[in-house]
Amino acid sequence: MQTLDITLPQGWSELTSKQVTRVAYYLSLGVAETEFLVRLGLEFADLRPRGTRVTEEGRIVYRYYHRQRGNMLLTAEQVSSIAEAMRWVTKEPEPMAAPILDGLPTPDAQLYGVTFEQFITADTACAAYVRTQNPDALRMMCAAFYPKSGLFDPEKVEAEARRIAYLPGWQLEAVVLWFIGAKKMLTRKYPALYAATGSDESPASGGEVLLGLLSSLNEGRVIDNERIKATELHEVFYELNRRVRAAEKAES
């Protein structure tokens, strides 16, 4: 048998935008975990099935085609080792590349350039989708991150959500995977802010929390709310994280 000499991603951070989408696709099939890992691992290894054959010893081997190495014969153990190498994908998502949606402008993987209001809109919709599995909420989340013009407009997000209704659900689910990983990045980057909420979930979810965050930033000047909502997310979170740390230091 041939010695395996293939390269596979070893974690979420090594996935390309296309591979993130493929993970979501195979998850949508609802197959057993072993089959999911085998099919995903073979695709990422660029191995295309060509059936089976029986060796002179009566052993069944699997035939595959690799674009660079041509035809290959692999044992069941070798195929299983490819699947095992992908087992990390069954764990909770980590920060990764943002998936591509039908040529729409792709957001930065670490949410740079995303506004505070854009994040709030997407996060609220994502929470609603996780809770209800309502596809309208899923489309709303994706529309917030993937506006056609590349610039988020809260007045147009519902229309944007209707416009992408033709996209398959599994493709939009890839955005959920990415967003879960991105929020984990925020948790690590702004630990004081997230710790102050008493949860690893977003410190900015829903209308009431939004008002609370705005109040902590506008210092009583409600007129500043629109400016704050249009501010880049990391600037807002940095300032909130700084204020929490300052408050903790003053208390101690």
PDB file of C-alpha atoms in Angstrom:
ATOM      1  CA  MET A   1       0.000   0.000   0.000  1.00  0.00           C
ATOM      2  CA  GLN A   2       1.069   3.580  -0.581  1.00  0.00           C
ATOM      3  CA  THR A   3       2.371   5.699   2.266  1.00  0.00           C
ATOM      4  CA  LEU A   4       0.060   8.603   2.979  1.00  0.00           C
ATOM      5  CA  ASP A   5       1.712  11.931   2.277  1.00  0.00           C
ATOM      6  CA  ILE A   6      -1.123  14.416   2.319  1.00  0.00           C
ATOM      7  CA  THR A   7      -1.744  17.751   3.989  1.00  0.00           C
ATOM      8  CA  LEU A   8      -4.873  18.307   6.045  1.00  0.00           C
ATOM      9  CA  PRO A   9      -5.918  21.364   8.090  1.00  0.00           C
ATOM     10  CA  GLN A  10      -5.151  20.768  11.753  1.00  0.00           C
ATOM     11  CA  GLY A  11      -7.626  23.241  13.222  1.00  0.00           C
ATOM     12  CA  TRP A  12     -10.329  25.775  12.477  1.00  0.00           C
ATOM     13  CA  SER A  13      -7.782  28.554  11.950  1.00  0.00           C
ATOM     14  CA  GLU A  14      -6.239  26.678   9.004  1.00  0.00           C
ATOM     15  CA  LEU A  15      -9.476  26.387   7.032  1.00  0.00           C
ATOM     16  CA  THR A  16      -9.890  28.443   3.893  1.00  0.00           C
ATOM     17  CA  SER A  17     -13.130  30.324   3.262  1.00  0.00           C
ATOM     18  CA  LYS A  18     -14.244  27.560   0.894  1.00  0.00           C
ATOM     19  CA  GLN A  19     -13.412  24.823   3.408  1.00  0.00           C
ATOM     20  CA  VAL A  20     -15.519  26.543   6.074  1.00  0.00           C
ATOM     21  CA  THR A  21     -18.456  26.331   3.681  1.00  0.00           C
ATOM     22  CA  ARG A  22     -17.760  22.660   2.967  1.00  0.00           C
ATOM     23  CA  VAL A  23     -17.796  21.849   6.681  1.00  0.00           C
ATOM     24  CA  ALA A  24     -21.244  23.430   6.890  1.00  0.00           C
ATOM     25  CA  TYR A  25     -22.383  21.466   3.839  1.00  0.00           C
ATOM     26  CA  TYR A  26     -21.383  18.080   5.249  1.00  0.00           C
ATOM     27  CA  LEU A  27     -22.888  18.969   8.620  1.00  0.00           C
ATOM     28  CA  SER A  28     -26.186  19.703   6.851  1.00  0.00           C
ATOM     29  CA  LEU A  29     -26.343  16.159   5.479  1.00  0.00           C
ATOM     30  CA  GLY A  30     -27.090  14.811   8.933  1.00  0.00           C
ATOM     31  CA  VAL A  31     -24.954  11.683   8.450  1.00  0.00           C
ATOM     32  CA  ALA A  32     -23.293   9.756  11.266  1.00  0.00           C
ATOM     33  CA  GLU A  33     -20.138  11.321  12.698  1.00  0.00           C
ATOM     34  CA  THR A  34     -17.809   8.694  11.219  1.00  0.00           C
ATOM     35  CA  GLU A  35     -19.190   9.141   7.718  1.00  0.00           C
ATOM     36  CA  PHE A  36     -19.069  12.930   8.138  1.00  0.00           C
ATOM     37  CA  LEU A  37     -15.379  12.800   9.070  1.00  0.00           C
ATOM     38  CA  VAL A  38     -14.506  10.367   6.282  1.00  0.00           C
ATOM     39  CA  ARG A  39     -16.223  12.394   3.564  1.00  0.00           C
ATOM     40  CA  LEU A  40     -14.849  15.693   4.807  1.00  0.00           C
ATOM     41  CA  GLY A  41     -11.329  14.338   5.281  1.00  0.00           C
ATOM     42  CA  LEU A  42     -11.227  12.774   1.815  1.00  0.00           C
ATOM     43  CA  GLU A  43     -12.350  16.014   0.200  1.00  0.00           C
ATOM     44  CA  PHE A  44      -9.784  18.079   2.098  1.00  0.00           C
ATOM     45  CA  ALA A  45      -7.131  15.515   1.148  1.00  0.00           C
ATOM     46  CA  ASP A  46      -8.218  15.952  -2.493  1.00  0.00           C
ATOM     47  CA  LEU A  47      -8.956  12.231  -2.857  1.00  0.00           C
ATOM     48  CA  ARG A  48     -11.746  11.257  -5.230  1.00  0.00           C
ATOM     49  CA  PRO A  49     -13.245   7.770  -4.821  1.00  0.00           C
ATOM     50  CA  ARG A  50     -12.898   5.342  -7.710  1.00  0.00           C
ATOM     51  CA  GLY A  51     -14.426   2.236  -6.153  1.00  0.00           C
ATOM     52  CA  THR A  52     -12.807  -0.764  -4.510  1.00  0.00           C
ATOM     53  CA  ARG A  53     -10.728  -3.762  -5.515  1.00  0.00           C
ATOM     54  CA  VAL A  54      -9.644  -7.025  -3.938  1.00  0.00           C
ATOM     55  CA  THR A  55      -5.942  -7.794  -3.575  1.00  0.00           C
ATOM     56  CA  GLU A  56      -4.383 -11.176  -4.286  1.00  0.00           C
ATOM     57  CA  GLU A  57      -4.505 -11.785  -0.551  1.00  0.00           C
ATOM     58  CA  GLY A  58      -8.265 -11.280  -0.624  1.00  0.00           C
ATOM     59  CA  ARG A  59      -8.105  -7.929   1.116  1.00  0.00           C
ATOM     60  CA  ILE A  60     -10.444  -5.102   0.090  1.00  0.00           C
ATOM     61  CA  VAL A  61      -8.698  -1.826  -0.711  1.00  0.00           C
ATOM     62  CA  TYR A  62     -10.117   1.521  -1.781  1.00  0.00           C
ATOM     63  CA  ARG A  63      -9.213   3.236  -5.019  1.00  0.00           C
ATOM     64  CA  TYR A  64      -8.831   7.026  -5.105  1.00  0.00           C
ATOM     65  CA  TYR A  65      -7.581   9.604  -7.561  1.00  0.00           C
ATOM     66  CA  HIS A  66      -5.345  12.475  -6.486  1.00  0.00           C
ATOM     67  CA  ARG A  67      -4.709  15.329  -8.912  1.00  0.00           C
ATOM     68  CA  GLN A  68      -0.968  15.352  -8.257  1.00  0.00           C
ATOM     69  CA  ARG A  69      -0.280  11.714  -7.412  1.00  0.00           C
ATOM     70  CA  GLY A  70      -2.697   9.976  -9.742  1.00  0.00           C
ATOM     71  CA  ASN A  71      -4.408   6.719  -8.750  1.00  0.00           C
ATOM     72  CA  MET A  72      -3.934   5.525  -5.180  1.00  0.00           C
ATOM     73  CA  LEU A  73      -4.873   2.396  -3.255  1.00  0.00           C
ATOM     74  CA  LEU A  74      -5.651   2.850   0.422  1.00  0.00           C
ATOM     75  CA  THR A  75      -6.550   0.406   3.150  1.00  0.00           C
ATOM     76  CA  ALA A  76      -9.534   0.911   5.407  1.00  0.00           C
ATOM     77  CA  GLU A  77      -7.065   1.805   8.166  1.00  0.00           C
ATOM     78  CA  GLN A  78      -5.528   4.549   6.054  1.00  0.00           C
ATOM     79  CA  VAL A  79      -8.940   5.994   5.213  1.00  0.00           C
ATOM     80  CA  SER A  80      -9.814   5.867   8.904  1.00  0.00           C
ATOM     81  CA  SER A  81      -6.611   7.725   9.786  1.00  0.00           C
ATOM     82  CA  ILE A  82      -7.649  10.572   7.473  1.00  0.00           C
ATOM     83  CA  ALA A  83     -10.995  10.793   9.250  1.00  0.00           C
ATOM     84  CA  GLU A  84      -9.334  10.747  12.665  1.00  0.00           C
ATOM     85  CA  ALA A  85      -7.050  13.596  11.631  1.00  0.00           C
ATOM     86  CA  MET A  86     -10.199  15.694  11.113  1.00  0.00           C
ATOM     87  CA  ARG A  87     -11.793  14.885  14.471  1.00  0.00           C
ATOM     88  CA  TRP A  88     -11.054  18.387  15.781  1.00  0.00           C
ATOM     89  CA  VAL A  89     -13.901  19.618  13.581  1.00  0.00           C
ATOM     90  CA  THR A  90     -16.392  17.932  15.939  1.00  0.00           C
ATOM     91  CA  LYS A  91     -15.308  20.308  18.720  1.00  0.00           C
ATOM     92  CA  GLU A  92     -16.616  23.845  19.279  1.00  0.00           C
ATOM     93  CA  PRO A  93     -15.567  26.273  16.501  1.00  0.00           C
ATOM     94  CA  GLU A  94     -12.517  28.469  16.977  1.00  0.00           C
ATOM     95  CA  PRO A  95     -11.647  31.671  15.053  1.00  0.00           C
ATOM     96  CA  MET A  96     -11.496  30.964  11.304  1.00  0.00           C
ATOM     97  CA  ALA A  97     -11.732  32.539   7.865  1.00  0.00           C
ATOM     98  CA  ALA A  98     -15.056  34.136   6.979  1.00  0.00           C
ATOM     99  CA  PRO A  99     -16.934  32.150   4.301  1.00  0.00           C
ATOM    100  CA  ILE A 100     -17.709  33.616   0.889  1.00  0.00           C
ATOM    101  CA  LEU A 101     -21.382  34.143   0.002  1.00  0.00           C
ATOM    102  CA  ASP A 102     -22.138  34.281  -3.709  1.00  0.00           C
ATOM    103  CA  GLY A 103     -19.643  37.013  -4.503  1.00  0.00           C
ATOM    104  CA  LEU A 104     -20.860  39.394  -1.775  1.00  0.00           C
ATOM    105  CA  PRO A 105     -18.207  41.481   0.021  1.00  0.00           C
ATOM    106  CA  THR A 106     -16.745  39.250   2.733  1.00  0.00           C
ATOM    107  CA  PRO A 107     -16.331  40.672   6.258  1.00  0.00           C
ATOM    108  CA  ASP A 108     -12.960  40.640   7.958  1.00  0.00           C
ATOM    109  CA  ALA A 109     -12.395  37.332   9.738  1.00  0.00           C
ATOM    110  CA  GLN A 110     -11.728  39.130  13.045  1.00  0.00           C
ATOM    111  CA  LEU A 111     -14.577  41.630  12.615  1.00  0.00           C
ATOM    112  CA  TYR A 112     -12.394  44.647  11.904  1.00  0.00           C
ATOM    113  CA  GLY A 113     -14.381  47.167   9.889  1.00  0.00           C
ATOM    114  CA  VAL A 114     -17.650  45.897  11.387  1.00  0.00           C
ATOM    115  CA  THR A 115     -19.618  48.599  13.187  1.00  0.00           C
ATOM    116  CA  PHE A 116     -21.061  48.275  16.676  1.00  0.00           C
ATOM    117  CA  GLU A 117     -24.646  48.391  15.385  1.00  0.00           C
ATOM    118  CA  GLN A 118     -23.816  45.901  12.636  1.00  0.00           C
ATOM    119  CA  PHE A 119     -22.498  43.461  15.228  1.00  0.00           C
ATOM    120  CA  ILE A 120     -25.503  43.989  17.510  1.00  0.00           C
ATOM    121  CA  THR A 121     -27.904  43.370  14.627  1.00  0.00           C
ATOM    122  CA  ALA A 122     -26.127  40.183  13.559  1.00  0.00           C
ATOM    123  CA  ASP A 123     -25.654  38.870  17.087  1.00  0.00           C
ATOM    124  CA  THR A 124     -29.286  39.416  18.017  1.00  0.00           C
ATOM    125  CA  ALA A 125     -30.428  37.653  14.840  1.00  0.00           C
ATOM    126  CA  CYS A 126     -28.000  34.790  15.443  1.00  0.00           C
ATOM    127  CA  ALA A 127     -29.308  34.306  18.977  1.00  0.00           C
ATOM    128  CA  ALA A 128     -32.862  34.245  17.620  1.00  0.00           C
ATOM    129  CA  TYR A 129     -31.899  31.662  15.023  1.00  0.00           C
ATOM    130  CA  VAL A 130     -30.197  29.389  17.561  1.00  0.00           C
ATOM    131  CA  ARG A 131     -33.269  29.641  19.781  1.00  0.00           C
ATOM    132  CA  THR A 132     -35.988  29.204  17.130  1.00  0.00           C
ATOM    133  CA  GLN A 133     -34.269  27.810  13.999  1.00  0.00           C
ATOM    134  CA  ASN A 134     -36.191  30.463  12.064  1.00  0.00           C
ATOM    135  CA  PRO A 135     -34.523  30.817   8.634  1.00  0.00           C
ATOM    136  CA  ASP A 136     -35.538  34.492   8.509  1.00  0.00           C
ATOM    137  CA  ALA A 137     -33.314  35.141  11.531  1.00  0.00           C
ATOM    138  CA  LEU A 138     -30.449  33.281   9.847  1.00  0.00           C
ATOM    139  CA  ARG A 139     -30.811  35.397   6.718  1.00  0.00           C
ATOM    140  CA  MET A 140     -30.968  38.565   8.815  1.00  0.00           C
ATOM    141  CA  MET A 141     -27.664  37.679  10.500  1.00  0.00           C
ATOM    142  CA  CYS A 142     -25.969  36.995   7.183  1.00  0.00           C
ATOM    143  CA  ALA A 143     -27.410  40.129   5.585  1.00  0.00           C
ATOM    144  CA  ALA A 144     -25.941  42.230   8.396  1.00  0.00           C
ATOM    145  CA  PHE A 145     -22.448  40.887   7.743  1.00  0.00           C
ATOM    146  CA  TYR A 146     -22.694  40.657   3.938  1.00  0.00           C
ATOM    147  CA  PRO A 147     -24.367  43.847   2.646  1.00  0.00           C
ATOM    148  CA  LYS A 148     -24.252  44.056  -1.130  1.00  0.00           C
ATOM    149  CA  SER A 149     -22.591  47.480  -1.077  1.00  0.00           C
ATOM    150  CA  GLY A 150     -20.084  46.393   1.542  1.00  0.00           C
ATOM    151  CA  LEU A 151     -21.431  49.070   3.926  1.00  0.00           C
ATOM    152  CA  PHE A 152     -23.955  48.187   6.620  1.00  0.00           C
ATOM    153  CA  ASP A 153     -27.198  50.168   6.504  1.00  0.00           C
ATOM    154  CA  PRO A 154     -29.705  49.348   9.286  1.00  0.00           C
ATOM    155  CA  GLU A 155     -32.516  50.667   7.090  1.00  0.00           C
ATOM    156  CA  LYS A 156     -31.766  48.147   4.346  1.00  0.00           C
ATOM    157  CA  VAL A 157     -30.851  45.018   6.289  1.00  0.00           C
ATOM    158  CA  GLU A 158     -34.326  43.459   6.056  1.00  0.00           C
ATOM    159  CA  ALA A 159     -34.397  43.970   2.300  1.00  0.00           C
ATOM    160  CA  GLU A 160     -30.899  42.502   2.083  1.00  0.00           C
ATOM    161  CA  ALA A 161     -32.118  39.466   4.040  1.00  0.00           C
ATOM    162  CA  ARG A 162     -34.956  38.893   1.565  1.00  0.00           C
ATOM    163  CA  ARG A 163     -32.568  39.261  -1.341  1.00  0.00           C
ATOM    164  CA  ILE A 164     -30.364  36.362  -0.193  1.00  0.00           C
ATOM    165  CA  ALA A 165     -33.326  34.045   0.445  1.00  0.00           C
ATOM    166  CA  TYR A 166     -32.314  31.978  -2.600  1.00  0.00           C
ATOM    167  CA  LEU A 167     -29.061  30.850  -0.928  1.00  0.00           C
ATOM    168  CA  PRO A 168     -29.188  27.334   0.572  1.00  0.00           C
ATOM    169  CA  GLY A 169     -29.432  27.136   4.349  1.00  0.00           C
ATOM    170  CA  TRP A 170     -26.206  25.156   4.719  1.00  0.00           C
ATOM    171  CA  GLN A 171     -24.281  27.965   3.016  1.00  0.00           C
ATOM    172  CA  LEU A 172     -25.651  30.467   5.518  1.00  0.00           C
ATOM    173  CA  GLU A 173     -24.873  28.043   8.348  1.00  0.00           C
ATOM    174  CA  ALA A 174     -21.207  28.474   7.455  1.00  0.00           C
ATOM    175  CA  VAL A 175     -21.554  32.080   8.610  1.00  0.00           C
ATOM    176  CA  VAL A 176     -22.841  30.823  11.970  1.00  0.00           C
ATOM    177  CA  LEU A 177     -19.743  28.628  12.369  1.00  0.00           C
ATOM    178  CA  TRP A 178     -17.502  31.575  11.579  1.00  0.00           C
ATOM    179  CA  PHE A 179     -19.398  33.907  13.919  1.00  0.00           C
ATOM    180  CA  ILE A 180     -19.150  31.465  16.833  1.00  0.00           C
ATOM    181  CA  GLY A 181     -15.386  31.406  16.335  1.00  0.00           C
ATOM    182  CA  ALA A 182     -15.223  35.199  15.973  1.00  0.00           C
ATOM    183  CA  LYS A 183     -17.091  35.699  19.243  1.00  0.00           C
ATOM    184  CA  LYS A 184     -14.619  33.392  20.958  1.00  0.00           C
ATOM    185  CA  MET A 185     -11.866  35.682  19.647  1.00  0.00           C
ATOM    186  CA  LEU A 186     -13.673  38.676  21.177  1.00  0.00           C
ATOM    187  CA  THR A 187     -13.960  36.857  24.513  1.00  0.00           C
ATOM    188  CA  ARG A 188     -10.204  36.414  24.615  1.00  0.00           C
ATOM    189  CA  LYS A 189      -9.420  39.894  23.360  1.00  0.00           C
ATOM    190  CA  TYR A 190     -11.739  41.694  25.795  1.00  0.00           C
ATOM    191  CA  PRO A 191     -11.840  39.401  28.857  1.00  0.00           C
ATOM    192  CA  ALA A 192     -12.861  42.058  31.386  1.00  0.00           C
ATOM    193  CA  LEU A 193     -15.897  43.045  29.337  1.00  0.00           C
ATOM    194  CA  TYR A 194     -17.107  39.493  28.947  1.00  0.00           C
ATOM    195  CA  ALA A 195     -16.344  38.585  32.553  1.00  0.00           C
ATOM    196  CA  ALA A 196     -18.452  41.533  33.678  1.00  0.00           C
ATOM    197  CA  THR A 197     -21.475  39.950  32.006  1.00  0.00           C
ATOM    198  CA  GLY A 198     -20.944  36.721  33.940  1.00  0.00           C
ATOM    199  CA  SER A 199     -21.054  34.754  30.688  1.00  0.00           C
ATOM    200  CA  ASP A 200     -18.927  33.709  27.759  1.00  0.00           C
ATOM    201  CA  GLU A 201     -21.726  34.818  25.485  1.00  0.00           C
ATOM    202  CA  SER A 202     -21.752  38.186  23.804  1.00  0.00           C
ATOM    203  CA  PRO A 203     -21.912  41.158  26.165  1.00  0.00           C
ATOM    204  CA  ALA A 204     -23.959  42.913  23.490  1.00  0.00           C
ATOM    205  CA  SER A 205     -27.111  41.003  22.638  1.00  0.00           C
ATOM    206  CA  GLY A 206     -30.601  42.417  22.362  1.00  0.00           C
ATOM    207  CA  GLY A 207     -32.165  45.838  22.640  1.00  0.00           C
ATOM    208  CA  GLU A 208     -32.006  46.274  26.416  1.00  0.00           C
ATOM    209  CA  VAL A 209     -28.329  45.395  26.599  1.00  0.00           C
ATOM    210  CA  LEU A 210     -27.643  47.698  23.656  1.00  0.00           C
ATOM    211  CA  LEU A 211     -29.234  50.581  25.548  1.00  0.00           C
ATOM    212  CA  GLY A 212     -27.148  49.736  28.595  1.00  0.00           C
ATOM    213  CA  LEU A 213     -23.909  49.745  26.618  1.00  0.00           C
ATOM    214  CA  LEU A 214     -24.791  52.972  24.870  1.00  0.00           C
ATOM    215  CA  SER A 215     -25.599  54.555  28.229  1.00  0.00           C
ATOM    216  CA  SER A 216     -22.203  53.551  29.598  1.00  0.00           C
ATOM    217  CA  LEU A 217     -20.508  55.231  26.647  1.00  0.00           C
ATOM    218  CA  ASN A 218     -22.542  58.354  25.926  1.00  0.00           C
ATOM    219  CA  GLU A 219     -22.173  59.790  29.470  1.00  0.00           C
ATOM    220  CA  GLY A 220     -25.726  61.062  29.412  1.00  0.00           C
ATOM    221  CA  ARG A 221     -25.539  62.500  25.893  1.00  0.00           C
ATOM    222  CA  VAL A 222     -28.206  60.498  24.086  1.00  0.00           C
ATOM    223  CA  ILE A 223     -27.460  62.492  20.961  1.00  0.00           C
ATOM    224  CA  ASP A 224     -24.162  60.588  20.742  1.00  0.00           C
ATOM    225  CA  ASN A 225     -25.876  57.204  20.359  1.00  0.00           C
ATOM    226  CA  GLU A 226     -25.951  57.249  16.564  1.00  0.00           C
ATOM    227  CA  ARG A 227     -22.258  58.104  16.439  1.00  0.00           C
ATOM    228  CA  ILE A 228     -21.440  55.285  18.838  1.00  0.00           C
ATOM    229  CA  LYS A 229     -23.514  52.736  16.886  1.00  0.00           C
ATOM    230  CA  ALA A 230     -21.613  53.667  13.721  1.00  0.00           C
ATOM    231  CA  THR A 231     -18.248  53.279  15.474  1.00  0.00           C
ATOM    232  CA  GLU A 232     -16.045  50.321  14.629  1.00  0.00           C
ATOM    233  CA  LEU A 233     -16.776  47.357  16.913  1.00  0.00           C
ATOM    234  CA  HIS A 234     -13.257  46.922  18.265  1.00  0.00           C
ATOM    235  CA  GLU A 235     -13.050  50.581  19.253  1.00  0.00           C
ATOM    236  CA  VAL A 236     -16.268  50.245  21.269  1.00  0.00           C
ATOM    237  CA  PHE A 237     -15.270  46.976  22.909  1.00  0.00           C
ATOM    238  CA  TYR A 238     -11.789  48.289  23.695  1.00  0.00           C
ATOM    239  CA  GLU A 239     -13.239  51.287  25.479  1.00  0.00           C
ATOM    240  CA  LEU A 240     -15.821  49.212  27.353  1.00  0.00           C
ATOM    241  CA  ASN A 241     -13.131  46.712  28.364  1.00  0.00           C
ATOM    242  CA  ARG A 242     -10.916  49.584  29.554  1.00  0.00           C
ATOM    243  CA  ARG A 243     -13.723  51.045  31.651  1.00  0.00           C
ATOM    244  CA  VAL A 244     -14.484  47.717  33.280  1.00  0.00           C
ATOM    245  CA  ARG A 245     -10.812  47.274  34.168  1.00  0.00           C
ATOM    246  CA  ALA A 246     -10.659  50.800  35.567  1.00  0.00           C
ATOM    247  CA  ALA A 247     -13.762  50.182  37.672  1.00  0.00           C
ATOM    248  CA  GLU A 248     -12.321  46.923  38.996  1.00  0.00           C
ATOM    249  CA  LYS A 249      -9.054  48.640  39.862  1.00  0.00           C
ATOM    250  CA  ALA A 250     -10.880  51.448  41.683  1.00  0.00           C
ATOM    251  CA  GLU A 251     -12.936  48.952  43.702  1.00  0.00           C
ATOM    252  CA  SER A 252      -9.840  47.003  44.721  1.00  0.00           C
TER     253      SER A 252
END
